[in-house]
Short mmCIF file of C-alpha atoms and ligand atoms in Angstrom, two decimals:
data_model
loop_
_atom_site.label_atom_id
_atom_site.label_comp_id
_atom_site.label_asym_id
_atom_site.label_seq_id
_atom_site.Cartn_x
_atom_site.Cartn_y
_atom_site.Cartn_z
CA MET A 1 -24.78 8.30 22.02
CA SER A 2 -25.65 11.69 20.71
CA ASP A 3 -25.95 12.24 16.84
CA GLY A 4 -24.40 15.55 16.54
CA PRO A 5 -21.59 16.45 13.97
CA VAL A 6 -18.29 15.08 13.88
CA VAL A 7 -15.57 17.50 13.77
CA LEU A 8 -12.22 16.42 12.00
CA LEU A 9 -9.38 18.66 13.26
CA GLY A 10 -6.69 18.41 10.54
CA CYS A 11 -7.11 17.10 7.05
CA GLY A 12 -3.44 15.94 6.20
CA ARG A 13 -2.54 12.42 5.08
CA LEU A 14 -4.42 10.54 7.71
CA GLY A 15 -7.26 13.09 8.14
CA SER A 16 -7.94 12.89 4.50
CA ALA A 17 -7.95 9.25 4.48
CA ILE A 18 -10.41 9.22 7.44
CA LEU A 19 -12.64 11.66 5.52
CA GLU A 20 -12.49 9.50 2.39
CA GLY A 21 -13.36 6.56 4.40
CA TRP A 22 -16.42 8.12 6.08
CA LEU A 23 -17.67 9.28 2.64
CA LEU A 24 -17.14 5.81 1.18
CA THR A 25 -18.79 3.94 3.98
CA ASN A 26 -21.29 6.55 5.29
CA ALA A 27 -19.76 5.77 8.72
CA VAL A 28 -20.58 9.47 9.27
CA ALA A 29 -23.38 11.01 7.23
CA PRO A 30 -21.76 13.73 5.07
CA THR A 31 -23.99 16.53 6.48
CA ASP A 32 -22.64 15.50 9.99
CA ILE A 33 -18.99 16.21 8.97
CA VAL A 34 -17.24 19.36 9.99
CA VAL A 35 -13.70 19.83 8.74
CA LEU A 36 -11.31 22.38 10.33
CA THR A 37 -8.28 22.84 8.06
CA PRO A 38 -5.85 25.87 7.67
CA SER A 39 -5.53 25.06 3.88
CA GLU A 40 -7.55 23.87 1.20
CA LYS A 41 -7.52 19.96 0.83
CA PRO A 42 -8.95 18.03 -2.13
CA ALA A 43 -10.77 15.40 0.33
CA ALA A 44 -12.25 18.32 2.20
CA GLU A 45 -13.56 19.88 -1.06
CA VAL A 46 -15.17 16.51 -2.05
CA ALA A 47 -16.82 16.35 1.38
CA ARG A 48 -18.08 19.82 0.98
CA ASP A 49 -19.68 18.83 -2.39
CA GLY A 50 -21.39 15.92 -0.44
CA GLY A 51 -22.76 18.33 2.19
CA ALA A 52 -19.93 18.57 4.76
CA THR A 53 -19.08 21.88 6.48
CA ILE A 54 -15.56 23.33 6.12
CA ASN A 55 -14.28 25.71 8.68
CA PRO A 56 -17.49 27.07 10.02
CA PRO A 57 -17.44 29.65 12.93
CA LEU A 58 -16.36 27.69 16.04
CA GLU A 59 -19.53 28.80 18.03
CA THR A 60 -21.42 26.30 15.82
CA LEU A 61 -19.68 23.35 17.39
CA ARG A 62 -21.75 23.27 20.51
CA GLU A 63 -23.66 20.18 19.34
CA ALA A 64 -20.65 18.27 18.28
CA ARG A 65 -20.58 14.55 19.29
CA CYS A 66 -16.75 14.29 18.64
CA VAL A 67 -13.70 15.96 17.76
CA VAL A 68 -11.23 13.78 15.80
CA ILE A 69 -7.58 15.06 16.41
CA ALA A 70 -5.63 14.51 13.29
CA VAL A 71 -2.84 16.99 13.61
CA LYS A 72 0.95 16.38 14.37
CA PRO A 73 1.53 15.37 17.91
CA ALA A 74 3.48 18.73 18.40
CA MET A 75 0.56 20.87 17.13
CA TRP A 76 -2.46 19.48 19.01
CA ARG A 77 -2.45 21.88 22.17
CA GLU A 78 -2.38 24.87 19.91
CA ALA A 79 -4.87 23.46 17.36
CA LEU A 80 -7.49 22.24 19.83
CA ALA A 81 -7.43 25.12 22.36
CA PRO A 82 -9.75 27.39 20.24
CA LEU A 83 -12.49 24.82 20.09
CA LEU A 84 -12.71 23.88 23.76
CA PRO A 85 -14.81 26.81 25.01
CA HIS A 86 -17.37 25.90 22.35
CA LEU A 87 -17.79 22.26 22.97
CA GLY A 88 -20.85 20.71 24.74
CA GLU A 89 -20.83 18.29 27.55
CA GLN A 90 -21.65 15.47 25.23
CA ALA A 91 -18.56 15.87 23.22
CA VAL A 92 -15.93 12.96 23.25
CA ILE A 93 -12.34 13.87 22.18
CA LEU A 94 -10.91 11.16 19.84
CA SER A 95 -7.20 11.33 19.08
CA VAL A 96 -5.46 9.51 16.20
CA MET A 97 -2.09 10.90 17.02
CA ALA A 98 0.74 8.46 17.61
CA GLY A 99 2.34 8.61 21.01
CA VAL A 100 0.22 11.05 22.87
CA THR A 101 -1.19 9.35 25.86
CA ALA A 102 -4.78 9.59 27.33
CA PRO A 103 -3.49 11.17 30.49
CA THR A 104 -1.47 13.58 28.65
CA LEU A 105 -4.61 14.31 26.47
CA ALA A 106 -6.72 14.57 29.44
CA GLU A 107 -4.52 17.08 31.09
CA GLY A 108 -4.86 19.47 28.03
CA VAL A 109 -8.46 18.75 27.20
CA GLY A 110 -10.50 19.09 30.59
CA PRO A 111 -13.57 17.14 31.38
CA TRP A 112 -14.47 15.24 28.01
CA PRO A 113 -14.01 11.55 27.69
CA ILE A 114 -11.07 10.74 25.61
CA VAL A 115 -10.70 7.78 23.22
CA ARG A 116 -7.44 7.01 21.15
CA VAL A 117 -7.73 5.30 17.75
CA MET A 118 -4.71 4.20 15.78
CA PRO A 119 -5.94 3.79 12.17
CA THR A 120 -4.12 3.02 8.95
CA THR A 121 -4.44 5.13 5.89
CA GLY A 122 -6.29 2.09 4.18
CA VAL A 123 -9.46 3.43 5.82
CA ALA A 124 -9.72 5.74 2.71
CA ARG A 125 -10.63 2.42 0.72
CA GLY A 126 -12.61 0.98 3.61
CA ARG A 127 -9.77 -1.31 4.21
CA GLY A 128 -7.96 -0.04 7.18
CA VAL A 129 -6.78 -1.47 10.40
CA ALA A 130 -7.55 0.35 13.61
CA THR A 131 -6.85 -0.16 17.33
CA VAL A 132 -9.04 1.48 19.95
CA TYR A 133 -8.41 2.34 23.45
CA ALA A 134 -10.55 4.28 25.94
CA ALA A 135 -11.21 4.09 29.74
CA ASP A 136 -14.76 5.40 29.13
CA ALA A 137 -17.16 2.74 27.58
CA GLU A 138 -19.13 5.12 25.71
CA ALA A 139 -16.10 6.77 24.26
CA ARG A 140 -14.81 3.45 23.10
CA ALA A 141 -18.17 2.68 21.62
CA LEU A 142 -18.05 5.94 19.64
CA GLY A 143 -14.49 5.27 18.49
CA ARG A 144 -15.69 1.85 17.15
CA ALA A 145 -18.82 3.36 15.40
CA LEU A 146 -16.47 5.79 13.69
CA PHE A 147 -13.90 3.33 12.33
CA ALA A 148 -15.38 -0.14 12.25
CA PRO A 149 -17.18 0.49 9.01
CA MET A 150 -13.79 1.14 7.27
CA ALA A 151 -11.21 -0.85 9.23
CA VAL A 152 -10.68 -4.11 11.03
CA THR A 153 -11.10 -2.67 14.41
CA VAL A 154 -9.37 -4.17 17.55
CA ASP A 155 -10.01 -2.88 21.27
CA LEU A 156 -6.99 -2.67 23.44
CA PRO A 157 -7.64 -3.26 27.21
CA ASP A 158 -4.65 -1.46 28.10
CA GLU A 159 -3.25 1.82 26.70
CA ALA A 160 0.45 0.72 27.17
CA ALA A 161 -0.24 -1.71 24.09
CA MET A 162 -1.04 1.34 21.93
CA ASP A 163 2.58 2.09 21.02
CA ALA A 164 3.06 -1.66 20.10
CA ALA A 165 -0.06 -1.73 18.23
CA THR A 166 0.89 1.33 16.32
CA ALA A 167 4.30 -0.11 15.48
CA VAL A 168 2.68 -3.31 14.23
CA ALA A 169 -0.35 -1.98 12.38
CA GLY A 170 0.41 1.62 11.55
CA SER A 171 4.02 1.08 10.35
CA GLY A 172 3.67 -2.68 9.22
CA ALA A 173 2.79 -1.87 5.62
CA ALA A 174 6.02 -0.09 5.19
CA TYR A 175 7.86 -3.02 6.65
CA PHE A 176 6.22 -5.30 4.21
CA TYR A 177 7.10 -2.88 1.16
CA ALA A 178 10.67 -2.93 2.47
CA MET A 179 10.75 -6.63 2.62
CA THR A 180 9.48 -6.70 -0.98
CA GLU A 181 12.26 -4.46 -2.14
CA ALA A 182 14.83 -6.62 -0.36
CA LEU A 183 13.19 -9.59 -2.05
CA ALA A 184 13.70 -8.00 -5.42
CA ARG A 185 17.34 -7.16 -4.58
CA GLY A 186 17.75 -10.76 -3.72
CA GLY A 187 16.48 -11.65 -7.19
CA GLU A 188 18.98 -9.17 -8.72
CA ALA A 189 21.86 -10.78 -6.80
CA ALA A 190 20.58 -14.18 -8.16
CA GLY A 191 20.77 -12.93 -11.93
CA LEU A 192 17.33 -11.30 -12.73
CA ASP A 193 17.53 -7.69 -14.14
CA ALA A 194 16.27 -5.12 -11.89
CA ASP A 195 12.90 -4.39 -13.52
CA THR A 196 11.97 -8.08 -13.72
CA ALA A 197 13.00 -8.73 -10.06
CA ARG A 198 11.00 -5.65 -8.82
CA THR A 199 7.91 -6.71 -10.89
CA LEU A 200 7.99 -10.35 -9.80
CA ALA A 201 8.52 -9.37 -6.04
CA ARG A 202 5.73 -6.75 -6.15
CA ALA A 203 3.11 -8.96 -7.84
CA THR A 204 4.09 -11.87 -5.55
CA PHE A 205 3.59 -9.50 -2.38
CA VAL A 206 0.22 -8.38 -3.77
CA ALA A 207 -0.88 -11.86 -4.66
CA ALA A 208 0.36 -13.22 -1.20
CA ALA A 209 -1.69 -10.47 0.79
CA GLU A 210 -4.78 -11.22 -1.38
CA SER A 211 -4.64 -14.94 -0.63
CA ALA A 212 -3.83 -14.50 3.09
CA GLY A 213 -7.54 -14.68 4.15
CA ASP A 214 -8.17 -15.84 7.64
CA GLU A 215 -6.16 -19.24 7.72
CA PRO A 216 -3.29 -19.53 10.01
CA LEU A 217 -0.17 -18.16 8.25
CA THR A 218 1.89 -21.31 9.16
CA GLU A 219 -0.73 -23.35 7.02
CA LEU A 220 -0.21 -20.99 4.14
CA ILE A 221 3.53 -21.23 4.33
CA GLY A 222 3.25 -25.11 4.71
CA ARG A 223 1.18 -25.23 1.44
CA ILE A 224 4.10 -23.49 -0.50
CA ALA A 225 7.07 -24.87 1.33
CA SER A 226 7.29 -28.69 0.89
CA PRO A 227 9.79 -30.51 3.20
CA GLY A 228 13.08 -30.50 1.59
CA GLY A 229 11.94 -28.14 -1.20
CA SER A 230 13.52 -24.81 -2.35
CA THR A 231 10.97 -22.50 -0.44
CA ARG A 232 12.00 -24.33 2.62
CA ALA A 233 15.59 -23.79 1.97
CA GLY A 234 14.88 -20.12 1.89
CA LEU A 235 12.79 -20.22 5.03
CA ASN A 236 15.58 -22.08 6.96
CA VAL A 237 17.75 -19.21 6.10
CA MET A 238 15.32 -16.74 7.54
CA ALA A 239 14.88 -18.74 10.69
CA GLU A 240 18.49 -19.48 11.17
CA GLY A 241 19.52 -18.35 14.80
CA GLY A 242 16.08 -16.72 15.10
CA ARG A 243 17.11 -14.00 13.01
CA ILE A 244 13.91 -13.09 11.18
CA GLU A 245 12.34 -12.72 14.84
CA ALA A 246 15.32 -10.97 16.11
CA LEU A 247 15.23 -8.51 13.24
CA MET A 248 11.33 -7.76 13.44
CA THR A 249 11.52 -7.58 17.33
CA GLU A 250 14.14 -4.82 16.84
CA VAL A 251 12.25 -3.16 14.12
CA VAL A 252 9.11 -3.02 16.24
CA ALA A 253 11.02 -1.91 19.38
CA ALA A 254 12.61 0.90 17.48
CA ALA A 255 9.28 2.15 16.28
CA VAL A 256 7.74 1.82 19.67
CA ARG A 257 10.48 3.88 21.12
CA ARG A 258 9.94 6.58 18.63
CA ASN A 259 6.15 6.69 19.07
CA ARG A 260 6.89 7.27 22.78
CA GLU A 261 9.52 10.02 22.00
CA MET A 262 7.13 11.86 19.76
CA GLY A 263 4.38 11.70 22.35
CA GLN A 264 6.63 13.51 24.92
CA ASN A 265 5.46 16.95 23.41
N1 LIG B 1 -0.12 9.11 8.19
C1 LIG B 1 -0.39 8.01 8.75
O1 LIG B 1 -0.30 6.94 8.26
C2 LIG B 1 -0.66 8.09 10.30
C3 LIG B 1 -1.09 6.76 10.88
C4 LIG B 1 -1.43 6.75 12.29
C5 LIG B 1 -1.37 8.02 12.94
N2 LIG B 1 -1.01 9.22 12.42
C6 LIG B 1 -1.23 10.43 13.17
O2 LIG B 1 -2.07 11.43 12.50
C7 LIG B 1 -1.55 12.67 12.75
C8 LIG B 1 -1.47 13.39 11.52
O3 LIG B 1 -0.52 12.74 10.59
P1 LIG B 1 -0.53 13.09 9.12
O4 LIG B 1 0.43 12.01 8.48
O5 LIG B 1 -1.85 13.05 8.49
O6 LIG B 1 0.25 14.49 9.07
P2 LIG B 1 -0.07 15.79 8.08
O7 LIG B 1 -0.24 15.20 6.70
O8 LIG B 1 1.08 16.63 8.30
O9 LIG B 1 -1.30 16.31 8.53
C9 LIG B 1 -1.40 17.20 9.63
C10 LIG B 1 -2.45 18.24 9.29
O10 LIG B 1 -2.73 19.13 10.37
C11 LIG B 1 -3.07 20.38 9.90
N3 LIG B 1 -3.08 21.36 10.81
C12 LIG B 1 -2.00 22.05 11.43
N4 LIG B 1 -2.42 22.91 12.22
C13 LIG B 1 -3.72 22.80 12.32
C14 LIG B 1 -4.81 23.58 13.00
N5 LIG B 1 -4.35 24.48 13.76
N6 LIG B 1 -6.14 23.23 12.77
C15 LIG B 1 -6.42 22.06 11.92
N7 LIG B 1 -5.47 21.52 11.22
C16 LIG B 1 -4.15 21.83 11.41
C17 LIG B 1 -2.09 20.57 8.70
O11 LIG B 1 -2.66 21.42 7.83
P3 LIG B 1 -1.89 22.09 6.56
O12 LIG B 1 -1.65 21.01 5.58
O13 LIG B 1 -2.77 23.23 6.07
O14 LIG B 1 -0.64 22.75 7.10
C18 LIG B 1 -1.94 19.15 8.06
O15 LIG B 1 -2.64 19.00 6.99
C19 LIG B 1 -0.23 12.48 13.49
O16 LIG B 1 -0.64 12.69 14.81
C20 LIG B 1 0.10 11.21 13.38
O17 LIG B 1 0.72 10.60 14.60
C21 LIG B 1 -0.86 9.19 11.15
#
């Protein structure tokens, strides 16, 4: 694997999180980082202070080992096109875009190997989740090397699983937050004032996440929900007619559909 610069194309919400994660974990040495961004970004300025290069002439990208595409799916062709004539044959194209498939990327990119990575913004704190798919073994290894220091990283054997993985890992935090809001509203309906309900629900959500560890979730549930107890009574309502599974199946399916639609550009 070559040791050349890693080019980050796009420094928005996810691009900035990736940059912060690299700086935090040294997954990429700061002096190996090149950021291409149309506007100034705080994360890019911090990276510059650490030795990264921001918006150099494109002719300097010949030695790049990787280009990480972190622009919106509708923008990638236009954003990537000016770089392509300047890349050497060792380069790997890494996309973190939702929905844009490897064959679609290959069509617009040309001969370079492609790896798709779907990270969460938790990479900024070194605590993300990332799924990796590449047909090419070296490209997959590079994807892992760039993300494993800052994310629980899972290889997907099949690209078709990427949209589902994105819906679970990429969107999942928002679903847990929405569930926490709903729990608070449930508390309000049962007589708590809104602030108290929100404080309790949120603190419980954080504590539950912190204590999740590696144990099977059914065991964790069993420790709280004794047979015939009040937690079990609530869980029974969630399980009635399979409604919690049915709800989350629909939620994930909707996110998968939307990922596919967005990738059609
Ligand atoms: N946000 C997430 O949690 C998340 C998670 C998984 C995957 N993704 C994927 O990550 C990608 C970016 O999402 P995002 O949420 O970070 O969007 P975003 O905040 O809108 O960031 C996109 C960035 O692309 C930059 N950009 C536009 N044209 C460019 C060009 N020609 N060259 C270089 N940069 C250019 C924009 O710069 P300006 O700000 O200067 O306009 C913007 O900062 C998307 O494809 C999305 O599917 C995001």
